[in-house]
């Protein structure tokens, strides 16, 4: 089993003397992406940003249907489907490997598609399946591991014939260069059967198993950790609870240590996966949550030393079954969300890589509510502010003295040591004055140091002077669940994306107001906007007429708009 933390610490120690090589410590799920688009993404984004691997959708031939879940109804182990053919898959694996990015295949090995128990392309016949068809009682171990899961034909994985067919499929993928596997629905396969299948595999692929634990159930993730890593669903539940505002995020300071959790070295963590973001949206952080919650939850996951984190990158959906957009994902528009490209998320991948050999929390601070900060042993420091006002204070970072790029507010350019965002100065005592805007954060690490250039800053925009701007939208009558937002042509105003607009306060209803810090002397175009709080694409009403315009100047501004 791959013990990630220990491997990363060893790798960092091994290379620290002779090179600047950094371990890769986080991966991404490019859900329903096509093979050619993934190859390009590895070369142009994932490799340069430091992602370790991509989890790809199941590549085997499945039922012909548009729903996303059709990929989890295999009819054979041939490499073909809507993501591309076998040659394109092999090319993707090779191109990603050349970019330093591994491929993890989502392997459906518990079952075959619903329907008759006959799959001539494998071949599987009726005798290769269990014969329990009823609804599963999850308090009954035998039923969980021998009955059809939501009508999908359950393979008799205790049979050597079935184990060999599964192993042949996985070995074929390994021969194509695949580096690892996610075992879908592993909870529904006895751990001894998985051990027997694993014993037939060639090489030493990385494996993580989908095992959803629940209190009182007989099957728990801890049974499977001796074989390989497991998915830690407690992590996604806890992070979602607190980042949805159902409790102060300072409670997360002990995450991973609570009873029943998988040890960090055995855990794959995620803010959301392709299942729970659709099936349990109300209790799972997704892009549908406003106030920058999805991004900041990922910042927390990538900054906190627990588990092997997986970034979820999906597409827009309006119902549970909706399949992916018909066109490719590489352009990241018209439905494709590409959360992994969000600068704060992508830049935190480098943060995790550069702090891997300090896999611990130091210099922890919180305000007793929704503002937290922590260090990583002098290699990095993170601040998260999920309250409705800006946070500025002096932090003891534990970092060496220097000028650092805030990778949440901008991108770091390693070639000339420049920064497009804010610069954070750490003094000789490790102290730094850090500002984290509301529903936002700040982060620095030793891989993003800005040179002084003989007294002239090398950053392209540092430090950025801000001015408080108080927006007002009148006549903002709304229905229950709908609110008024400000939206505009600045990043702080959502760049005209309703999902990223800034919610205003309704204390003077139907006039809504809110104060936002914008860059000084900047021409701003903006409008008032109504939308649903939970689903940004619903209930959308734009302020009529031309865009409102003003310049922020150097003192506080008070722009007004009206529906």
Coordinates of C-alpha atoms in Angstrom, one line a residue:
X1 CA 0.0 0.0 0.0
X2 CA 1.2 3.5 -0.8
X3 CA 1.9 5.4 2.4
X4 CA 1.8 8.9 0.9
X5 CA 3.0 11.0 3.8
X6 CA 6.0 8.8 4.5
X7 CA 6.9 8.6 0.8
X8 CA 6.6 12.4 0.3
X9 CA 8.8 13.1 3.4
X10 CA 11.4 10.6 2.1
X11 CA 11.3 12.1 -1.4
X12 CA 11.7 15.6 -0.2
X13 CA 14.7 14.7 2.0
X14 CA 16.3 12.8 -0.9
X15 CA 16.1 15.6 -3.4
X16 CA 16.5 18.6 -1.1
X17 CA 20.3 18.6 -1.3
X18 CA 20.8 17.9 -5.0
X19 CA 17.9 19.5 -6.8
X20 CA 14.7 21.5 -6.5
X21 CA 12.4 18.5 -7.3
X22 CA 9.2 18.4 -5.3
X23 CA 6.9 15.5 -4.6
X24 CA 3.5 15.6 -6.2
X25 CA 0.9 15.2 -3.4
X26 CA -2.6 15.8 -4.8
X27 CA -4.6 14.5 -7.7
X28 CA -7.7 15.5 -9.7
X29 CA -10.8 13.8 -10.9
X30 CA -11.6 15.0 -14.5
X31 CA -15.1 13.6 -14.4
X32 CA -16.3 12.5 -17.9
X33 CA -13.5 14.2 -19.7
X34 CA -12.4 12.8 -23.1
X35 CA -9.0 11.2 -23.4
X36 CA -7.6 13.7 -25.9
X37 CA -8.7 16.6 -23.7
X38 CA -7.1 15.0 -20.6
X39 CA -3.8 14.6 -22.5
X40 CA -3.7 18.3 -23.4
X41 CA -4.7 19.2 -19.8
X42 CA -1.8 17.2 -18.4
X43 CA 0.6 19.0 -20.7
X44 CA -0.7 22.5 -20.3
X45 CA -2.2 22.7 -16.8
X46 CA -1.8 19.6 -14.6
X47 CA 1.9 19.0 -15.1
X48 CA 3.0 22.7 -14.7
X49 CA 0.7 23.1 -11.6
X50 CA 2.1 20.0 -9.9
X51 CA -0.8 17.6 -9.9
X52 CA 0.3 14.0 -9.2
X53 CA -2.4 12.2 -11.2
X54 CA -5.8 12.2 -12.9
X55 CA -8.6 9.9 -12.0
X56 CA -10.4 9.2 -15.2
X57 CA -13.9 7.9 -15.8
X58 CA -14.4 4.2 -16.3
X59 CA -12.8 3.4 -19.8
X60 CA -14.5 0.0 -20.4
X61 CA -17.3 -0.5 -22.8
X62 CA -20.6 0.3 -21.1
X63 CA -24.3 0.5 -21.9
X64 CA -25.1 3.1 -24.6
X65 CA -26.9 5.9 -22.8
X66 CA -26.4 9.6 -22.1
X67 CA -26.6 9.5 -18.3
X68 CA -23.4 9.9 -16.3
X69 CA -24.1 6.6 -14.5
X70 CA -24.2 4.6 -17.7
X71 CA -20.3 4.6 -17.4
X72 CA -20.8 2.5 -14.3
X73 CA -22.8 -0.2 -16.2
X74 CA -20.0 -2.1 -18.1
X75 CA -20.8 -4.8 -20.7
X76 CA -17.2 -5.8 -21.4
X77 CA -13.6 -4.9 -20.6
X78 CA -12.9 -3.4 -24.0
X79 CA -11.4 0.1 -23.9
X80 CA -14.1 2.1 -25.8
X81 CA -16.8 4.6 -25.0
X82 CA -17.7 8.2 -25.2
X83 CA -14.4 9.4 -23.8
X84 CA -12.6 7.9 -26.8
X85 CA -11.1 4.7 -28.2
X86 CA -8.3 2.4 -27.1
X87 CA -5.6 4.2 -29.2
X88 CA -6.7 7.6 -27.8
X89 CA -6.6 6.2 -24.3
X90 CA -3.1 4.8 -24.7
X91 CA -1.9 8.1 -26.2
X92 CA -3.4 10.0 -23.2
X93 CA -1.6 7.8 -20.7
X94 CA 1.7 8.3 -22.5
X95 CA 1.4 12.0 -22.9
X96 CA 0.3 12.5 -19.3
X97 CA 3.2 10.4 -18.1
X98 CA 5.6 12.5 -20.1
X99 CA 4.2 15.6 -18.4
X100 CA 4.8 14.0 -15.0
X101 CA 1.1 13.1 -14.4
X102 CA -0.1 9.6 -13.6
X103 CA -3.4 8.1 -14.7
X104 CA -5.7 6.4 -12.2
X105 CA -8.6 4.4 -13.7
X106 CA -12.0 4.2 -12.0
X107 CA -12.4 0.4 -12.2
X108 CA -15.9 -1.1 -12.0
X109 CA -15.2 -4.6 -10.8
X110 CA -18.1 -5.4 -8.5
X111 CA -20.8 -5.8 -11.1
X112 CA -21.8 -5.6 -14.7
X113 CA -24.7 -3.7 -16.3
X114 CA -28.3 -4.3 -15.3
X115 CA -30.2 -6.8 -17.5
X116 CA -29.7 -10.4 -18.5
X117 CA -26.7 -12.1 -16.8
X118 CA -24.9 -12.8 -20.1
X119 CA -21.9 -10.8 -21.4
X120 CA -20.5 -12.6 -24.4
X121 CA -17.6 -10.2 -24.9
X122 CA -15.9 -11.2 -21.6
X123 CA -17.5 -13.8 -21.5
X124 CA -19.6 -14.0 -18.3
X125 CA -22.6 -16.3 -18.0
X126 CA -25.3 -16.7 -15.3
X127 CA -23.1 -18.9 -13.2
X128 CA -20.6 -16.1 -12.7
X129 CA -23.1 -14.0 -10.8
X130 CA -24.7 -14.1 -7.4
X131 CA -28.5 -14.8 -7.3
X132 CA -29.7 -12.3 -4.7
X133 CA -31.9 -9.7 -6.4
X134 CA -33.7 -8.0 -3.5
X135 CA -33.2 -4.6 -1.9
X136 CA -30.0 -4.5 0.3
X137 CA -30.2 -4.3 4.0
X138 CA -27.0 -2.5 4.9
X139 CA -27.0 -4.0 8.4
X140 CA -26.6 -7.4 6.8
X141 CA -23.0 -8.0 5.6
X142 CA -24.0 -11.0 3.4
X143 CA -26.6 -8.9 1.5
X144 CA -24.2 -6.0 1.0
X145 CA -21.6 -8.2 -0.6
X146 CA -23.8 -10.7 -2.5
X147 CA -26.9 -8.9 -3.7
X148 CA -27.3 -6.7 -6.8
X149 CA -26.5 -3.1 -6.1
X150 CA -29.4 -1.0 -7.4
X151 CA -30.2 -3.7 -9.9
X152 CA -26.7 -4.1 -11.2
X153 CA -25.6 -7.7 -11.8
X154 CA -23.3 -8.7 -8.9
X155 CA -20.2 -10.6 -9.9
X156 CA -19.3 -13.8 -7.9
X157 CA -15.8 -12.5 -7.1
X158 CA -15.1 -15.6 -4.9
X159 CA -14.7 -17.5 -8.2
X160 CA -11.2 -17.8 -9.6
X161 CA -12.6 -17.4 -13.2
X162 CA -14.1 -14.0 -12.3
X163 CA -11.0 -12.9 -10.4
X164 CA -8.9 -13.7 -13.4
X165 CA -11.1 -11.8 -15.8
X166 CA -11.0 -8.8 -13.6
X167 CA -7.2 -9.0 -13.1
X168 CA -6.7 -9.4 -16.9
X169 CA -8.6 -6.2 -17.4
X170 CA -6.5 -4.3 -14.8
X171 CA -3.3 -5.8 -16.1
X172 CA -4.2 -4.7 -19.6
X173 CA -4.5 -1.2 -18.4
X174 CA -1.2 -1.4 -16.5
X175 CA 0.5 -2.6 -19.7
X176 CA -0.8 0.6 -21.3
X177 CA 0.9 2.6 -18.6
X178 CA -1.9 3.2 -16.1
X179 CA -0.4 3.8 -12.7
X180 CA -3.3 3.2 -10.4
X181 CA -6.9 2.3 -9.8
X182 CA -10.0 3.4 -7.9
X183 CA -12.0 0.3 -7.0
X184 CA -15.6 1.4 -7.3
X185 CA -18.1 -0.1 -4.8
X186 CA -15.3 -1.9 -3.0
X187 CA -17.5 -2.2 0.1
X188 CA -19.7 -4.6 -1.9
X189 CA -16.8 -7.0 -2.4
X190 CA -15.4 -9.1 0.4
X191 CA -12.0 -7.9 1.4
X192 CA -10.6 -11.4 0.8
X193 CA -11.8 -11.3 -2.8
X194 CA -10.1 -8.0 -3.4
X195 CA -6.9 -9.5 -1.9
X196 CA -7.1 -12.4 -4.3
X197 CA -7.6 -10.1 -7.3
X198 CA -4.8 -7.9 -6.2
X199 CA -2.5 -10.9 -5.9
X200 CA -3.0 -11.5 -9.7
X201 CA -1.9 -8.0 -10.7
X202 CA 1.4 -7.2 -12.3
X203 CA 3.6 -4.4 -11.1
X204 CA 2.7 -2.4 -8.1
X205 CA -0.2 -0.1 -9.1
X206 CA -1.5 2.5 -6.6
X207 CA -5.0 1.4 -5.4
X208 CA -7.6 3.2 -3.4
X209 CA -11.0 1.6 -2.6
X210 CA -14.4 3.2 -2.3
X211 CA -15.7 2.1 1.1
X212 CA -18.4 4.2 2.6
X213 CA -18.6 3.6 6.3
X214 CA -21.7 4.3 8.4
X215 CA -22.2 4.0 12.2
X216 CA -23.6 0.7 13.2
X217 CA -23.0 -1.0 9.9
X218 CA -21.0 -4.3 9.9
X219 CA -18.6 -3.3 7.0
X220 CA -16.2 -0.5 7.9
X221 CA -13.3 1.1 5.9
X222 CA -10.8 -0.1 8.5
X223 CA -11.2 -3.7 7.2
X224 CA -9.7 -2.7 3.8
X225 CA -6.8 -0.5 4.8
X226 CA -4.3 -3.4 5.1
X227 CA -4.8 -3.9 1.3
X228 CA -4.7 -0.3 0.0
X229 CA -5.9 3.2 0.7
X230 CA -9.6 3.9 1.2
X231 CA -11.9 6.9 0.5
X232 CA -12.6 8.8 3.8
X233 CA -16.2 10.0 3.5
X234 CA -16.1 11.4 7.0
X235 CA -13.8 14.1 5.5
X236 CA -16.3 15.3 2.9
X237 CA -19.2 15.2 5.3
X238 CA -17.3 17.3 7.9
X239 CA -15.8 19.9 5.6
X240 CA -19.2 20.3 3.9
X241 CA -21.0 20.8 7.2
X242 CA -18.7 23.6 8.4
X243 CA -18.1 25.3 5.1
X244 CA -21.8 25.4 4.4
X245 CA -22.0 27.6 7.6
X246 CA -23.7 25.0 9.8
X247 CA -21.0 25.3 12.4
X248 CA -17.8 27.4 13.0
X249 CA -14.9 26.2 10.8
X250 CA -12.6 26.5 13.8
X251 CA -14.1 23.1 14.8
X252 CA -12.0 21.6 11.9
X253 CA -8.8 22.0 13.8
X254 CA -9.0 18.4 15.0
X255 CA -10.2 16.9 11.7
X256 CA -8.9 13.4 11.1
X257 CA -8.4 12.6 14.8
X258 CA -12.0 11.9 15.6
X259 CA -13.0 8.3 16.4
X260 CA -13.7 6.0 13.5
X261 CA -11.6 7.9 11.0
X262 CA -9.1 6.2 8.7
X263 CA -5.4 7.1 9.5
X264 CA -4.0 9.9 7.3
X265 CA -1.6 7.6 5.6
X266 CA -4.5 5.3 4.4
X267 CA -7.0 8.0 3.5
X268 CA -8.0 9.6 0.2
X269 CA -9.8 12.8 0.9
X270 CA -12.1 15.0 -1.2
X271 CA -14.5 17.9 -0.8
X272 CA -17.0 16.1 -3.1
X273 CA -17.1 13.2 -5.5
X274 CA -19.2 12.5 -8.6
X275 CA -21.8 10.7 -6.5
X276 CA -22.4 12.8 -3.4
X277 CA -22.3 16.1 -5.3
X278 CA -25.4 14.9 -7.2
X279 CA -27.1 12.6 -4.8
X280 CA -26.6 14.6 -1.6
X281 CA -26.1 18.1 -2.8
X282 CA -27.7 19.7 0.3
X283 CA -25.0 18.2 2.5
X284 CA -22.0 18.4 0.1
X285 CA -20.0 21.4 -0.9
X286 CA -20.2 22.0 -4.7
X287 CA -19.9 24.9 -7.2
X288 CA -23.6 25.5 -6.5
X289 CA -22.7 26.9 -3.1
X290 CA -22.2 30.6 -3.2
X291 CA -19.8 32.8 -1.1
X292 CA -16.7 31.2 -2.5
X293 CA -17.4 28.2 -0.3
X294 CA -16.3 25.5 -2.8
X295 CA -13.0 27.1 -3.5
X296 CA -12.2 27.8 0.1
X297 CA -13.1 24.2 1.1
X298 CA -10.6 23.0 -1.4
X299 CA -8.0 25.5 -0.1
X300 CA -8.5 24.0 3.4
X301 CA -8.2 20.4 2.1
X302 CA -5.0 21.1 0.2
X303 CA -3.5 23.1 3.0
X304 CA -4.4 20.7 5.9
X305 CA -2.0 17.8 6.5
X306 CA -4.4 14.9 6.3
X307 CA -4.8 12.2 3.6
X308 CA -4.1 12.2 -0.1
X309 CA -6.4 14.9 -1.5
X310 CA -8.4 14.7 -4.7
X311 CA -9.8 17.8 -6.4
X312 CA -13.2 17.4 -8.0
X313 CA -13.6 18.9 -11.5
X314 CA -17.0 18.4 -12.9
X315 CA -19.6 20.0 -15.2
X316 CA -22.8 21.9 -14.6
X317 CA -25.9 19.8 -14.0
X318 CA -29.5 20.6 -13.4
X319 CA -30.8 17.1 -12.6
X320 CA -29.3 14.0 -11.0
X321 CA -28.9 11.9 -14.2
X322 CA -27.6 14.6 -16.6
X323 CA -24.6 13.5 -18.6
X324 CA -21.6 15.6 -19.7
X325 CA -21.8 18.4 -22.4
X326 CA -21.6 17.1 -25.9
X327 CA -18.4 19.0 -26.8
X328 CA -15.0 18.5 -25.3
X329 CA -13.8 20.0 -22.0
X330 CA -10.6 21.6 -23.0
X331 CA -12.1 25.1 -23.6
X332 CA -13.6 25.0 -20.0
X333 CA -16.8 26.7 -21.1
X334 CA -20.5 25.9 -22.0
X335 CA -21.0 23.6 -19.1
X336 CA -17.6 22.4 -18.1
X337 CA -16.6 23.9 -14.7
X338 CA -12.9 23.1 -14.5
X339 CA -12.7 23.8 -10.8
X340 CA -9.1 22.4 -10.8
X341 CA -8.0 25.5 -12.9
X342 CA -9.4 27.9 -10.3
X343 CA -6.2 29.8 -9.4
X344 CA -6.7 29.4 -5.6
X345 CA -7.2 25.7 -6.0
X346 CA -4.5 25.1 -8.6
X347 CA -1.9 27.2 -6.6
X348 CA -2.6 25.3 -3.4
X349 CA -1.5 22.1 -5.1
X350 CA 2.0 23.6 -5.2
X351 CA 1.6 24.7 -1.6
X352 CA 1.0 21.1 -0.6
X353 CA 3.9 19.9 -2.7
X354 CA 6.3 22.5 -1.2
X355 CA 5.2 21.7 2.4
X356 CA 5.1 17.9 2.1
X357 CA 8.1 17.3 4.3
X358 CA 6.4 19.3 7.1
X359 CA 3.2 17.2 7.3
X360 CA 2.0 18.9 10.5
X361 CA 0.2 21.9 11.8
X362 CA 2.1 24.7 13.5
X363 CA 1.3 28.2 14.7
X364 CA -2.4 27.5 14.6
X365 CA -4.8 30.4 15.3
X366 CA -8.6 31.0 15.1
X367 CA -10.9 33.7 16.3
X368 CA -13.3 31.3 17.9
X369 CA -15.6 31.3 14.9
X370 CA -15.0 31.2 11.1
X371 CA -11.5 32.6 10.8
X372 CA -8.6 30.2 11.0
X373 CA -4.9 30.1 10.2
X374 CA -2.1 27.6 10.4
X375 CA 1.5 27.0 9.4
X376 CA 3.3 24.0 8.0
X377 CA 6.5 23.9 10.0
X378 CA 8.0 27.0 8.4
X379 CA 7.3 25.9 4.8
X380 CA 4.0 27.6 4.4
X381 CA 1.1 29.4 6.0
X382 CA -2.6 29.6 5.3
X383 CA -5.4 32.0 6.4
X384 CA -9.1 31.3 5.7
X385 CA -11.8 33.8 6.4
X386 CA -15.4 32.7 6.0
X387 CA -16.9 35.6 7.9
X388 CA -18.6 38.6 6.3
X389 CA -15.8 41.1 7.0
X390 CA -12.2 41.4 6.0
X391 CA -9.5 40.1 8.3
X392 CA -6.2 41.9 8.8
X393 CA -3.9 41.0 11.6
X394 CA -0.2 40.2 12.4
X395 CA 0.4 36.4 12.4
X396 CA 3.3 34.4 13.6
X397 CA 3.9 32.3 10.5
X398 CA 7.0 30.5 11.5
X399 CA 8.3 31.3 8.0
X400 CA 11.8 32.5 7.2
X401 CA 12.1 36.2 6.6
X402 CA 11.3 37.2 3.0
X403 CA 8.8 38.5 0.5
X404 CA 6.2 35.9 -0.5
X405 CA 3.5 35.8 -3.2
X406 CA 0.0 35.4 -1.8
X407 CA -1.0 32.5 -4.1
X408 CA -4.7 32.9 -3.3
X409 CA -4.9 36.5 -4.7
X410 CA -2.6 35.9 -7.6
X411 CA -0.2 33.6 -9.5
X412 CA 3.5 33.1 -8.9
X413 CA 5.9 33.1 -11.9
X414 CA 8.9 31.0 -10.9
X415 CA 10.9 32.0 -14.0
X416 CA 11.3 35.6 -12.8
X417 CA 10.1 35.3 -9.3
X418 CA 7.2 37.6 -9.9
X419 CA 3.6 37.7 -8.5
X420 CA 0.4 38.9 -10.0
X421 CA -1.2 39.2 -6.6
X422 CA -0.5 40.6 -3.2
X423 CA 2.9 40.4 -1.6
X424 CA 3.2 39.3 2.0
X425 CA 6.4 40.4 3.9
X426 CA 7.6 38.1 6.7
X427 CA 10.0 39.8 9.1
X428 CA 13.1 38.3 10.9
X429 CA 10.9 37.0 13.7
X430 CA 8.5 35.2 11.4
X431 CA 5.7 37.7 11.8
X432 CA 3.6 39.0 8.9
X433 CA 0.7 41.3 8.4
X434 CA -1.8 39.3 6.4
X435 CA -5.1 40.4 4.9
X436 CA -7.7 37.8 4.0
X437 CA -10.8 39.2 2.4
X438 CA -14.2 38.0 3.5
X439 CA -15.2 34.6 2.2
X440 CA -11.6 34.3 1.0
X441 CA -8.1 33.6 2.2
X442 CA -4.3 34.0 1.8
X443 CA -1.5 31.5 1.5
X444 CA 2.3 31.7 1.2
X445 CA 5.0 29.0 0.8
X446 CA 8.7 28.7 0.3
X447 CA 8.3 27.9 -3.4
X448 CA 6.8 31.3 -4.1
X449 CA 9.4 33.8 -2.9
X450 CA 9.5 37.2 -4.7
X451 CA 13.0 38.7 -5.3
X452 CA 13.7 42.3 -4.2
X453 CA 15.7 43.3 -7.3
X454 CA 17.9 45.9 -5.6
X455 CA 15.0 47.6 -3.9
X456 CA 12.5 47.3 -6.8
X457 CA 9.7 44.8 -6.5
X458 CA 9.8 42.1 -9.1
X459 CA 6.0 41.5 -8.8
X460 CA 3.8 42.8 -11.6
X461 CA 1.2 44.2 -9.1
X462 CA 2.5 44.5 -5.6
X463 CA 1.4 45.6 -3.2
X464 CA -2.1 46.2 -4.4
X465 CA -3.8 49.2 -2.8
X466 CA -7.5 48.6 -2.0
X467 CA -10.4 50.9 -1.4
X468 CA -13.6 50.0 0.3
X469 CA -16.6 50.3 -2.0
X470 CA -20.1 50.2 -0.6
X471 CA -22.7 49.0 -3.2
X472 CA -26.4 49.7 -2.9
X473 CA -29.2 48.1 -4.9
X474 CA -32.7 49.5 -4.3
X475 CA -36.1 48.0 -5.2
X476 CA -34.7 44.5 -4.7
X477 CA -37.9 42.6 -3.8
X478 CA -37.3 38.9 -3.7
X479 CA -39.0 35.6 -2.9
X480 CA -37.9 33.2 -0.2
X481 CA -34.5 31.7 -1.2
X482 CA -33.7 34.4 -3.7
X483 CA -31.3 37.3 -2.8
X484 CA -29.7 40.3 -4.4
X485 CA -26.1 40.3 -5.5
X486 CA -23.6 42.7 -7.0
X487 CA -21.8 41.4 -10.2
X488 CA -19.3 43.1 -12.5
X489 CA -16.1 43.0 -14.5
X490 CA -13.7 42.6 -11.6
X491 CA -12.6 39.3 -10.0
X492 CA -14.0 40.5 -6.6
X493 CA -17.4 41.0 -8.4
X494 CA -17.5 37.6 -10.0
X495 CA -16.3 38.6 -13.5
X496 CA -19.9 38.6 -14.7
X497 CA -20.4 34.9 -13.5
X498 CA -23.7 34.8 -11.4
X499 CA -22.3 31.8 -9.5
X500 CA -19.5 34.0 -8.2
X501 CA -21.5 37.2 -7.6
X502 CA -21.3 38.8 -4.1
X503 CA -24.4 38.6 -2.0
X504 CA -25.6 41.8 -0.4
X505 CA -27.2 42.4 3.0
X506 CA -31.0 42.8 3.3
X507 CA -31.1 44.6 6.6
X508 CA -32.7 47.7 4.8
X509 CA -34.9 45.5 2.6
X510 CA -35.9 46.0 -0.2
X511 CA -32.6 48.0 -0.4
X512 CA -29.6 45.7 -0.3
X513 CA -26.1 46.9 0.5
X514 CA -22.6 45.5 0.9
X515 CA -19.0 46.7 1.2
X516 CA -16.3 45.1 -1.0
X517 CA -12.6 46.0 -1.3
X518 CA -11.6 46.8 -4.9
X519 CA -8.3 48.0 -6.4
X520 CA -7.7 51.7 -6.3
X521 CA -8.1 53.8 -9.5
X522 CA -9.9 51.0 -11.4
X523 CA -12.7 51.5 -13.9
X524 CA -15.6 49.3 -12.8
X525 CA -18.7 48.1 -14.7
X526 CA -21.3 46.4 -12.6
X527 CA -25.0 45.6 -12.1
X528 CA -27.4 44.5 -9.4
X529 CA -28.5 40.9 -9.8
X530 CA -31.1 38.6 -8.3
X531 CA -30.6 34.9 -8.1
X532 CA -31.4 31.8 -6.0
X533 CA -29.0 31.4 -3.1
X534 CA -28.6 27.6 -3.5
X535 CA -28.8 27.3 -7.4
X536 CA -27.1 30.3 -9.0
X537 CA -28.7 29.6 -12.4
X538 CA -32.2 29.8 -11.1
X539 CA -34.3 32.9 -10.4
X540 CA -31.8 35.1 -12.3
X541 CA -33.0 38.7 -12.8
X542 CA -30.6 41.4 -14.0
X543 CA -30.8 45.1 -13.4
X544 CA -32.1 46.6 -16.6
X545 CA -30.4 49.1 -18.9
X546 CA -26.7 49.7 -19.5
X547 CA -24.0 48.7 -17.1
X548 CA -23.3 50.9 -14.1
X549 CA -19.9 52.5 -14.3
X550 CA -17.5 54.3 -11.9
X551 CA -13.8 54.6 -11.0
X552 CA -12.8 53.4 -7.5
X553 CA -10.4 56.3 -7.0
X554 CA -8.4 56.4 -3.8
X555 CA -11.1 56.9 -1.2
X556 CA -14.3 55.1 -0.3
X557 CA -16.9 54.9 -3.0
X558 CA -20.7 54.4 -2.8
X559 CA -22.1 53.3 -6.2
X560 CA -25.8 52.8 -6.4
X561 CA -28.1 50.8 -8.7
X562 CA -31.8 49.9 -8.9
X563 CA -34.1 47.3 -10.3

